CSV table of C-alpha atoms and ligand atoms in Angstrom, one decimal:
chain,number,residue,atom,x,y,z
A,145,MET,CA,22.8,7.9,-16.7
A,146,SER,CA,24.2,4.6,-15.5
A,147,LEU,CA,25.2,3.3,-12.0
A,148,SER,CA,28.9,3.9,-12.4
A,149,ALA,CA,29.9,1.9,-9.0
A,150,THR,CA,27.4,-0.9,-8.8
A,151,THR,CA,28.4,-3.3,-12.2
A,152,ASP,CA,31.3,-5.3,-10.4
A,153,ALA,CA,31.7,-8.8,-11.5
A,154,SER,CA,29.7,-10.4,-8.7
A,155,THR,CA,26.2,-8.0,-9.4
A,156,GLN,CA,27.1,-8.6,-13.4
A,157,ALA,CA,27.3,-12.4,-12.6
A,158,LEU,CA,23.9,-12.5,-10.7
A,159,ILE,CA,22.2,-10.0,-13.5
A,160,ASP,CA,23.2,-12.8,-16.0
A,161,ARG,CA,21.9,-15.8,-14.2
A,162,HIS,CA,18.9,-13.6,-13.3
A,163,ASP,CA,18.4,-12.8,-16.9
A,164,ALA,CA,19.0,-16.4,-18.3
A,165,SER,CA,16.6,-17.7,-15.7
A,166,LEU,CA,13.4,-15.4,-14.5
A,167,SER,CA,10.4,-14.0,-16.3
A,168,PRO,CA,11.5,-10.3,-17.4
A,169,ASN,CA,8.4,-8.5,-16.2
A,170,TYR,CA,10.1,-6.1,-13.8
A,171,LYS,CA,12.4,-3.4,-15.3
A,172,ARG,CA,15.2,-3.5,-12.7
A,173,PHE,CA,17.9,-1.6,-12.0
A,174,PRO,CA,21.7,-2.7,-12.3
A,175,VAL,CA,21.8,-3.2,-8.4
A,176,ALA,CA,21.8,-6.9,-6.6
A,177,ILE,CA,21.0,-6.6,-2.9
A,178,GLY,CA,22.4,-9.4,-0.5
A,179,ARG,CA,21.5,-8.2,3.1
A,180,GLY,CA,19.7,-5.7,4.8
A,181,GLN,CA,19.2,-4.6,8.5
A,182,GLY,CA,16.8,-1.7,9.5
A,183,ALA,CA,17.0,1.0,7.1
A,184,HIS,CA,20.2,-0.2,5.4
A,185,LEU,CA,20.9,-2.4,2.7
A,186,TRP,CA,24.0,-3.7,1.3
A,187,GLY,CA,24.6,-4.9,-2.5
A,188,VAL,CA,26.2,-8.3,-2.9
A,189,ASP,CA,29.5,-6.1,-4.0
A,190,GLY,CA,29.3,-4.9,-0.5
A,191,LYS,CA,28.4,-1.1,-1.4
A,192,ALA,CA,26.1,0.5,1.4
A,193,TYR,CA,22.5,2.0,0.5
A,194,LEU,CA,20.3,3.6,2.9
A,195,ASP,CA,16.8,2.6,2.1
A,196,LEU,CA,14.2,5.7,1.9
A,197,PHE,CA,11.7,3.6,-0.1
A,198,ALA,CA,12.0,0.1,1.7
A,199,GLY,CA,10.2,-2.6,-0.4
A,200,PHE,CA,7.6,-0.5,-1.7
A,201,GLY,CA,6.3,0.0,1.4
A,202,ALA,CA,6.1,-3.7,2.8
A,203,PRO,CA,9.2,-4.0,5.5
A,204,LEU,CA,7.4,-1.4,7.4
A,205,LEU,CA,9.5,-1.7,10.3
A,206,GLY,CA,12.8,-2.3,8.1
A,207,HIS,CA,14.8,-4.9,7.0
A,208,CYS,CA,15.1,-8.0,9.4
A,209,HIS,CA,13.7,-6.5,12.3
A,210,PRO,CA,15.0,-8.6,15.4
A,211,GLU,CA,11.9,-9.0,17.0
A,212,LEU,CA,10.1,-9.9,13.8
A,213,VAL,CA,13.0,-12.5,12.8
A,214,GLU,CA,12.5,-13.5,16.4
A,215,ALA,CA,8.5,-14.0,15.9
A,216,VAL,CA,9.2,-15.9,12.7
A,217,THR,CA,11.7,-18.3,13.7
A,218,GLY,CA,9.9,-19.2,16.7
A,219,GLN,CA,6.6,-19.6,14.9
A,220,ALA,CA,8.8,-21.6,12.6
A,221,ASN,CA,9.7,-24.3,15.1
A,222,ARG,CA,5.9,-24.5,16.3
A,223,LEU,CA,3.5,-24.5,13.2
A,224,TRP,CA,3.5,-23.4,9.9
A,225,HIS,CA,-0.1,-24.2,8.3
A,226,VAL,CA,-3.1,-26.3,8.9
A,227,GLY,CA,-5.7,-24.9,6.5
A,228,ASN,CA,-8.8,-22.8,7.1
A,229,LEU,CA,-10.9,-25.4,8.7
A,230,LEU,CA,-9.1,-25.2,12.0
A,231,HIS,CA,-8.5,-22.6,14.4
A,232,THR,CA,-4.7,-21.0,15.2
A,233,GLU,CA,-4.0,-18.6,17.8
A,234,PRO,CA,-1.7,-16.4,15.4
A,235,GLN,CA,-4.7,-15.4,13.4
A,236,VAL,CA,-6.5,-14.6,16.1
A,237,GLU,CA,-4.0,-12.5,17.9
A,238,LEU,CA,-3.7,-10.6,14.7
A,239,ALA,CA,-7.1,-10.0,13.9
A,240,GLU,CA,-7.8,-8.5,17.6
A,241,ARG,CA,-5.0,-6.3,16.9
A,242,LEU,CA,-6.5,-5.3,13.9
A,243,ARG,CA,-9.7,-4.8,15.1
A,244,ASP,CA,-8.8,-2.7,18.1
A,245,ALA,CA,-6.3,-0.5,15.9
A,246,SER,CA,-9.1,0.0,13.4
A,247,GLY,CA,-11.7,1.3,15.8
A,248,PHE,CA,-14.5,-0.2,13.5
A,249,ASP,CA,-14.3,-4.0,15.0
A,250,ALA,CA,-12.9,-4.8,11.4
A,251,ARG,CA,-13.2,-8.5,11.0
A,252,PRO,CA,-10.3,-9.5,8.6
A,253,PHE,CA,-10.0,-12.1,5.8
A,254,PHE,CA,-6.5,-12.9,5.4
A,255,CYS,CA,-4.8,-13.4,2.0
A,256,HIS,CA,-1.6,-12.5,0.4
A,257,SER,CA,-1.5,-9.2,-1.3
A,258,GLY,CA,-3.1,-5.8,-1.8
A,259,ALA,CA,-4.7,-7.2,-5.0
A,260,ASP,CA,-5.9,-10.3,-3.0
A,261,SER,CA,-7.5,-8.1,-0.3
A,262,ASN,CA,-9.2,-5.7,-3.1
A,263,ASP,CA,-10.6,-8.7,-5.0
A,264,ALA,CA,-12.2,-9.8,-1.6
A,265,ALA,CA,-13.7,-6.5,-0.7
A,266,ILE,CA,-15.3,-6.5,-4.6
A,267,LYS,CA,-16.6,-9.9,-3.9
A,268,VAL,CA,-18.2,-8.7,-0.7
A,269,ALA,CA,-19.4,-5.7,-2.4
A,270,ARG,CA,-21.1,-7.8,-5.0
A,271,LEU,CA,-22.7,-9.9,-2.4
A,272,TYR,CA,-24.2,-7.1,-1.0
A,273,GLY,CA,-25.5,-5.7,-4.1
A,274,LYS,CA,-26.8,-8.9,-4.9
A,275,ALA,CA,-28.6,-8.8,-1.5
A,276,ASN,CA,-29.6,-5.5,-1.8
A,277,PRO,CA,-30.5,-4.8,-5.4
A,278,GLY,CA,-32.3,-1.4,-5.1
A,279,ALA,CA,-33.6,0.0,-8.2
A,280,SER,CA,-31.4,-2.3,-10.0
A,281,LYS,CA,-33.1,-4.5,-12.8
A,282,ASP,CA,-30.1,-6.4,-13.5
A,283,GLU,CA,-30.0,-10.2,-12.6
A,284,HIS,CA,-27.1,-9.9,-10.7
A,285,GLY,CA,-28.6,-6.8,-8.7
A,286,ARG,CA,-26.0,-4.1,-7.9
A,287,TYR,CA,-22.2,-5.0,-8.9
A,288,LYS,CA,-20.6,-1.7,-10.1
A,289,VAL,CA,-17.8,-0.1,-8.3
A,290,VAL,CA,-16.7,3.5,-8.9
A,291,ALA,CA,-13.2,4.3,-8.5
A,292,THR,CA,-11.2,7.4,-8.9
A,293,GLN,CA,-8.9,8.7,-11.6
A,294,ARG,CA,-5.1,8.1,-10.8
A,295,SER,CA,-5.8,5.4,-8.6
A,296,PHE,CA,-4.0,1.8,-8.4
A,297,HIS,CA,-6.0,-1.0,-6.7
A,298,GLY,CA,-3.8,-3.9,-8.3
A,299,ARG,CA,-3.4,-6.0,-11.1
A,300,SER,CA,-5.6,-9.1,-10.5
A,301,PHE,CA,-8.3,-9.6,-13.3
A,302,GLY,CA,-10.7,-8.2,-10.4
A,303,THR,CA,-8.6,-5.3,-9.7
A,304,MET,CA,-7.4,-3.9,-13.0
A,305,GLY,CA,-10.6,-2.4,-14.1
A,306,ALA,CA,-10.6,-0.3,-10.7
A,307,THR,CA,-7.0,0.7,-11.4
A,308,ALA,CA,-7.2,4.0,-13.2
A,309,ASN,CA,-3.8,3.5,-15.2
A,310,PRO,CA,-4.7,2.4,-18.8
A,311,ALA,CA,-1.3,0.9,-18.9
A,312,VAL,CA,-1.8,-1.5,-16.3
A,313,ARG,CA,-5.1,-2.8,-18.3
A,314,HIS,CA,-3.2,-2.8,-21.9
A,315,GLY,CA,-3.3,-5.9,-23.6
A,316,PHE,CA,-5.5,-7.8,-21.2
A,317,ALA,CA,-9.1,-7.2,-22.7
A,318,PRO,CA,-11.7,-8.5,-22.0
A,319,LEU,CA,-11.6,-7.2,-18.4
A,320,PRO,CA,-14.6,-8.2,-15.9
A,321,PRO,CA,-17.3,-5.5,-16.3
A,322,GLY,CA,-18.4,-2.9,-13.7
A,323,TYR,CA,-16.0,-0.3,-13.0
A,324,ALA,CA,-16.3,3.4,-13.5
A,325,HIS,CA,-13.9,6.4,-12.6
A,326,GLY,CA,-14.5,9.9,-11.0
A,327,THR,CA,-12.1,12.5,-10.3
A,328,TYR,CA,-10.1,12.1,-7.0
A,329,ASP,CA,-11.0,14.7,-4.4
A,330,ASP,CA,-14.2,15.7,-6.3
A,331,VAL,CA,-17.3,14.2,-4.9
A,332,ALA,CA,-20.0,15.5,-7.5
A,333,SER,CA,-17.7,14.0,-10.4
A,334,ILE,CA,-17.7,10.5,-8.6
A,335,GLU,CA,-21.7,10.7,-7.7
A,336,ALA,CA,-21.9,11.5,-11.5
A,337,GLN,CA,-20.4,8.1,-12.2
A,338,ILE,CA,-23.3,6.1,-10.0
A,339,ASP,CA,-26.2,4.5,-11.8
A,340,ALA,CA,-28.6,1.6,-10.7
A,341,GLU,CA,-26.1,-1.1,-10.5
A,342,THR,CA,-23.4,0.8,-8.6
A,343,VAL,CA,-22.8,-0.8,-5.0
A,344,ALA,CA,-19.6,0.6,-3.8
A,345,ILE,CA,-17.2,3.4,-3.9
A,346,LEU,CA,-13.4,2.3,-3.8
A,347,ALA,CA,-10.7,4.9,-2.8
A,348,GLU,CA,-7.3,5.3,-1.4
A,349,PRO,CA,-7.1,7.7,1.8
A,350,VAL,CA,-3.9,9.1,0.1
A,351,GLN,CA,-3.2,8.1,-3.3
A,352,GLY,CA,0.2,6.7,-3.6
A,353,GLU,CA,1.2,5.0,-6.9
A,354,GLY,CA,-0.8,8.0,-8.6
A,355,GLY,CA,2.1,10.3,-7.1
A,356,ILE,CA,1.2,10.8,-3.7
A,357,HIS,CA,-1.9,13.0,-3.6
A,358,VAL,CA,-3.8,14.1,-0.2
A,359,PRO,CA,-7.3,14.9,-0.5
A,360,SER,CA,-9.0,18.0,1.2
A,361,PRO,CA,-10.4,17.1,4.7
A,362,SER,CA,-14.0,17.5,3.4
A,363,PHE,CA,-13.5,14.6,0.7
A,364,PHE,CA,-13.8,11.6,2.8
A,365,PRO,CA,-16.7,12.8,5.0
A,366,ALA,CA,-18.4,14.0,1.8
A,367,LEU,CA,-17.8,10.6,0.2
A,368,ARG,CA,-19.1,8.8,3.3
A,369,ALA,CA,-22.3,10.9,3.2
A,370,MET,CA,-22.8,10.2,-0.5
A,371,CYS,CA,-22.4,6.5,0.2
A,372,ASP,CA,-25.0,6.6,3.2
A,373,LYS,CA,-27.6,8.4,0.7
A,374,HIS,CA,-27.4,6.2,-2.2
A,375,ASP,CA,-26.6,2.9,0.1
A,376,LEU,CA,-23.4,2.3,-1.6
A,377,LEU,CA,-20.1,0.6,0.7
A,378,LEU,CA,-17.2,2.8,0.9
A,379,ILE,CA,-14.0,0.8,0.5
A,380,ALA,CA,-11.0,2.1,2.0
A,381,ASP,CA,-7.9,0.7,0.1
A,382,GLU,CA,-5.3,1.0,3.1
A,383,VAL,CA,-2.8,-1.0,1.0
A,384,TRP,CA,-0.2,1.6,1.4
A,385,THR,CA,-1.7,3.9,3.9
A,386,GLY,CA,-2.3,1.1,6.6
A,387,CYS,CA,-0.6,0.3,9.7
A,388,GLY,CA,0.9,3.6,10.7
A,389,ARG,CA,2.7,4.7,7.3
A,390,THR,CA,0.7,8.2,7.3
A,391,GLY,CA,0.8,9.1,10.9
A,392,ARG,CA,-2.4,7.8,11.8
A,393,TRP,CA,-2.9,3.9,12.3
A,394,PHE,CA,-5.1,3.9,8.8
A,395,GLY,CA,-5.2,6.5,6.6
A,396,HIS,CA,-9.2,6.9,6.8
A,397,HIS,CA,-8.4,8.1,10.6
A,398,HIS,CA,-7.1,11.3,9.2
A,399,TRP,CA,-10.6,11.8,7.7
A,400,GLY,CA,-12.8,11.1,10.6
A,401,VAL,CA,-15.0,8.5,8.5
A,402,GLN,CA,-15.8,4.8,9.0
A,403,PRO,CA,-15.3,2.7,5.8
A,404,ASP,CA,-17.4,-0.4,5.4
A,405,LEU,CA,-14.3,-2.4,4.0
A,406,MET,CA,-10.6,-1.8,4.6
A,407,THR,CA,-8.4,-3.3,2.5
A,408,LEU,CA,-4.4,-4.0,3.6
A,409,GLY,CA,-1.3,-5.5,2.1
A,410,LYS,CA,2.4,-4.3,1.9
A,411,GLY,CA,3.2,-3.1,5.1
A,412,VAL,CA,1.1,-5.2,7.3
A,413,GLY,CA,3.1,-8.1,6.7
A,414,GLY,CA,6.4,-6.6,7.4
A,415,GLY,CA,7.7,-8.1,4.2
A,416,LEU,CA,6.0,-11.3,4.2
A,417,ALA,CA,3.2,-11.8,1.6
A,418,LEU,CA,0.2,-10.9,3.3
A,419,GLY,CA,-3.3,-8.8,2.3
A,420,ALA,CA,-6.3,-8.5,4.9
A,421,CYS,CA,-9.7,-7.5,3.6
A,422,CYS,CA,-11.3,-6.0,7.0
A,423,ILE,CA,-15.1,-6.3,6.8
A,424,ALA,CA,-17.5,-4.4,8.9
A,425,PRO,CA,-19.3,-6.4,11.0
A,426,ARG,CA,-22.5,-6.0,9.5
A,427,LEU,CA,-21.4,-7.1,6.4
A,428,ALA,CA,-20.2,-10.0,8.0
A,429,ASP,CA,-22.8,-12.4,7.3
A,430,LEU,CA,-22.6,-12.0,3.5
A,431,VAL,CA,-19.3,-14.2,3.6
A,432,ASP,CA,-20.5,-16.7,6.4
A,433,PRO,CA,-21.3,-20.2,4.9
A,434,ARG,CA,-23.2,-21.0,8.0
A,435,VAL,CA,-25.8,-18.1,7.1
A,436,GLN,CA,-25.2,-17.9,3.5
A,437,GLY,CA,-24.8,-21.8,2.8
A,438,GLY,CA,-21.4,-22.7,0.9
A,439,VAL,CA,-18.2,-21.0,1.2
A,440,LYS,CA,-18.2,-17.5,-0.6
A,441,HIS,CA,-14.6,-16.9,-0.3
A,442,ALA,CA,-11.4,-18.8,0.7
A,443,THR,CA,-7.5,-19.1,-0.2
A,444,THR,CA,-5.7,-22.1,1.1
A,445,LEU,CA,-2.3,-20.6,2.7
A,446,GLY,CA,-4.5,-17.1,3.7
A,447,GLY,CA,-3.8,-16.8,7.5
A,448,ASN,CA,-0.5,-19.1,7.8
A,449,CYS,CA,1.0,-19.1,11.1
A,450,LEU,CA,4.4,-17.4,9.9
A,451,THR,CA,2.7,-14.6,8.4
A,452,MET,CA,0.2,-14.0,11.0
A,453,ALA,CA,2.9,-14.2,14.0
A,454,VAL,CA,5.1,-11.6,12.2
A,455,ALA,CA,2.3,-9.3,11.6
A,456,ALA,CA,0.9,-9.5,14.9
A,457,LYS,CA,4.4,-8.9,16.6
A,458,LEU,CA,4.7,-5.9,14.1
A,459,MET,CA,1.4,-4.5,15.1
A,460,GLU,CA,2.8,-4.9,18.9
A,461,VAL,CA,6.0,-3.2,18.0
A,462,ILE,CA,4.1,-0.3,16.4
A,463,GLU,CA,1.8,0.4,19.3
A,464,ARG,CA,4.6,0.1,22.0
A,465,ASP,CA,7.2,2.1,20.3
A,466,GLY,CA,5.0,4.6,19.3
A,467,LEU,CA,5.6,4.2,15.6
A,468,VAL,CA,2.4,6.0,14.5
A,469,GLU,CA,2.7,9.2,16.3
A,470,ARG,CA,6.6,9.3,15.4
A,471,ALA,CA,5.5,8.9,11.8
A,472,ALA,CA,3.5,12.1,11.9
A,473,ARG,CA,6.1,14.0,13.5
A,474,VAL,CA,9.1,12.9,11.5
A,475,GLY,CA,7.0,13.3,8.2
A,476,GLU,CA,6.4,17.2,9.1
A,477,GLN,CA,9.8,17.5,9.9
A,478,ILE,CA,11.0,15.8,6.2
A,479,LYS,CA,8.4,18.2,4.6
A,480,ASP,CA,9.8,21.6,6.3
A,481,ARG,CA,13.5,20.0,5.4
A,482,LEU,CA,12.8,19.6,1.9
A,483,ARG,CA,10.9,22.7,1.3
A,484,ASP,CA,13.8,24.4,2.7
A,485,GLY,CA,16.5,22.6,0.9
A,486,LEU,CA,14.8,22.3,-2.5
A,487,ALA,CA,13.6,26.1,-2.7
A,488,LYS,CA,15.8,26.5,-5.4
A,489,ALA,CA,15.4,23.1,-7.0
A,490,PRO,CA,13.2,22.3,-10.1
A,491,VAL,CA,10.5,21.0,-7.7
A,492,ARG,CA,6.5,22.2,-8.1
A,493,ASP,CA,5.3,20.4,-4.8
A,494,ILE,CA,6.5,18.7,-1.6
A,495,ARG,CA,3.4,16.9,-0.2
A,496,GLY,CA,2.1,13.8,1.9
A,497,LEU,CA,1.1,12.8,5.4
A,498,GLY,CA,3.6,10.8,7.8
A,499,LEU,CA,6.4,8.7,6.3
A,500,PHE,CA,4.5,8.4,2.8
A,501,LEU,CA,5.9,11.7,1.0
A,502,GLY,CA,6.4,12.9,-2.8
A,503,VAL,CA,8.5,15.4,-4.3
A,504,GLU,CA,6.8,16.6,-7.7
A,505,LEU,CA,9.3,17.8,-10.3
A,506,ASP,CA,8.7,21.0,-12.1
A,507,LEU,CA,9.2,19.8,-15.6
A,508,PRO,CA,6.9,19.2,-18.5
A,509,ALA,CA,4.8,16.1,-18.3
A,510,ASP,CA,6.7,14.2,-21.3
A,511,THR,CA,10.1,14.4,-19.8
A,512,ALA,CA,9.5,14.3,-16.0
A,513,GLY,CA,9.2,10.8,-15.5
A,514,ALA,CA,12.6,10.0,-17.4
A,515,LYS,CA,14.0,13.0,-15.3
A,516,ALA,CA,12.8,11.2,-12.0
A,517,ARG,CA,14.4,7.9,-12.8
A,518,GLU,CA,17.8,9.8,-13.5
A,519,PHE,CA,17.3,11.3,-10.3
A,520,VAL,CA,16.5,8.0,-8.8
A,521,LEU,CA,19.6,6.5,-10.3
A,522,THR,CA,22.1,9.2,-9.0
A,523,ALA,CA,20.8,9.2,-5.6
A,524,MET,CA,21.4,5.3,-5.6
A,525,ASP,CA,24.8,5.9,-7.0
A,526,LYS,CA,25.5,8.1,-3.9
A,527,GLY,CA,23.9,5.5,-1.7
A,528,VAL,CA,20.8,6.3,-1.2
A,529,MET,CA,17.4,4.4,-2.6
A,530,VAL,CA,14.3,6.7,-3.3
A,531,ASN,CA,11.6,6.1,-5.7
A,532,GLY,CA,10.2,7.7,-8.8
A,533,THR,CA,6.8,7.4,-10.3
A,534,ALA,CA,6.0,7.8,-14.1
A,535,SER,CA,4.4,11.0,-13.4
A,536,GLY,CA,7.7,12.7,-12.3
A,537,VAL,CA,6.9,12.2,-8.6
A,538,LEU,CA,9.9,11.3,-6.2
A,539,ARG,CA,8.4,9.3,-3.7
A,540,LEU,CA,10.0,8.6,0.2
A,541,ALA,CA,8.1,6.0,2.3
A,542,PRO,CA,11.2,4.8,4.6
A,543,PRO,CA,10.9,2.3,7.5
A,544,LEU,CA,9.1,3.6,10.3
A,545,THR,CA,12.0,2.4,12.4
A,546,ILE,CA,14.6,4.6,10.8
A,547,GLU,CA,17.0,6.3,12.8
A,548,GLU,CA,16.7,10.3,12.5
A,549,ASP,CA,20.5,10.9,11.8
A,550,ASP,CA,20.2,8.3,8.9
A,551,LEU,CA,17.1,10.1,7.6
A,552,HIS,CA,18.9,13.5,7.8
A,553,ARG,CA,21.7,12.1,5.8
A,554,GLY,CA,19.9,10.7,3.2
A,555,LEU,CA,17.8,13.8,2.9
A,556,ASP,CA,21.1,15.8,2.6
A,557,THR,CA,22.0,13.5,-0.7
A,558,LEU,CA,18.7,13.7,-2.0
A,559,ILE,CA,18.8,17.6,-1.6
A,560,GLU,CA,22.4,17.5,-3.5
A,561,VAL,CA,21.3,15.6,-6.2
A,562,LEU,CA,18.4,17.5,-6.8
A,563,CYS,CA,19.9,21.0,-6.8
A,564,ALA,CA,22.7,19.8,-8.9
B,1069,PLP,N1,-3.8,-0.7,-3.8
B,1069,PLP,C1,-2.8,0.0,-3.6
B,1069,PLP,C2,-3.1,1.3,-3.1
B,1069,PLP,C3,-1.5,-0.2,-4.0
B,1069,PLP,O1,-0.5,1.2,-4.1
B,1069,PLP,C4,-1.2,-1.6,-4.4
B,1069,PLP,C5,0.1,-1.5,-5.1
B,1069,PLP,O2,1.1,-0.8,-5.0
B,1069,PLP,C6,-2.2,-2.5,-4.4
B,1069,PLP,C7,-3.5,-2.1,-4.1
B,1069,PLP,C8,-1.7,-3.9,-4.9
B,1069,PLP,O3,-1.2,-4.5,-4.2
B,1069,PLP,P1,-0.1,-5.8,-4.6
B,1069,PLP,O4,0.9,-5.3,-5.5
B,1069,PLP,O5,0.3,-6.1,-3.4
B,1069,PLP,O6,-1.0,-6.5,-5.1
């Protein structure tokens, strides 16, 4: 299956220049995008698309949201970056907004990606485990992190070991030690991975890359209780689920627990490179050079004024426009619509929370991934962008601002493609 309508001369010319000049590490579709607005994209050939999987969740308010454009251009004319030995207001404003939305006085360390945020969280956990060695006889104290099967936490050297997918790690050994995996949504299995050197549990409130898996309501509360019992830190990886995506400000709010560390990426930057490792106040001293003597963690461009101004505005717009509640409401509508429309399609399950949804194909595991890619290509040919994971799950993560008419038009197309 190929994209029939999009390999015109202008697209092909860009693809040729691309292939001659970039690292080939992404498996890209033969589509070149020149412009975006809201949930709409236009190819360099002029073809229009409705974007139901906006930039892997990063342009949370859609493409070129006018208020974010104004925020970034206004800030660009004032101040870009001064380094983290000085104070700047955009950083403070974003930190205050994250603190208020998180409900646990989260103290963010700003960096550039989801992997960066998780690296920072794992480093904080190791500092905690060194300061609180418990029964560990290891010279480093407690340093191990237990993550979950099907998880995704990044591809940096610090996070590859936490990411469960072996394909992510393949070829990069030796990796830093200190990771184990239990079964998602099964506290006993996670507890069985704990030993005297374990210091933290790392889990997504809803698994994203693993195929949109929503845990049972008791999972996170039980995980929290287990962490408290063994003096472990609970790290909520909210890189996908943060900032309203799932119909609550943060994914862990669904489960009524408070993590010790919450990591953000993707949507928090609205499409700019931003990560944030939000640290509970009781842990903040661990990274404070005035307390510990010496800088414990840093990054040069973290908290630069441009990304801070955009993210602060993004948080303001989400709150002002009630986009968290809207995501919850519209997400339920989408599930109903798909359950109805796909009743006769080769679909095993429709699941997710808010605007973070998955349609699992009812196909054998060895063909489901390829078939999902085929459906994605057919939908793209018809002007609708969705995503497929290797496990044969089609994913929808439209911008929180998507117009309902557009959304239903996109769902019509998806239903048509899956029922054909
Ligand atoms: N954590 C989760 C839950 C993710 O889904 C991802 C990426 O998909 C990451 C971390 C890594 O984020 P990034 O690609 O920004 O490094």
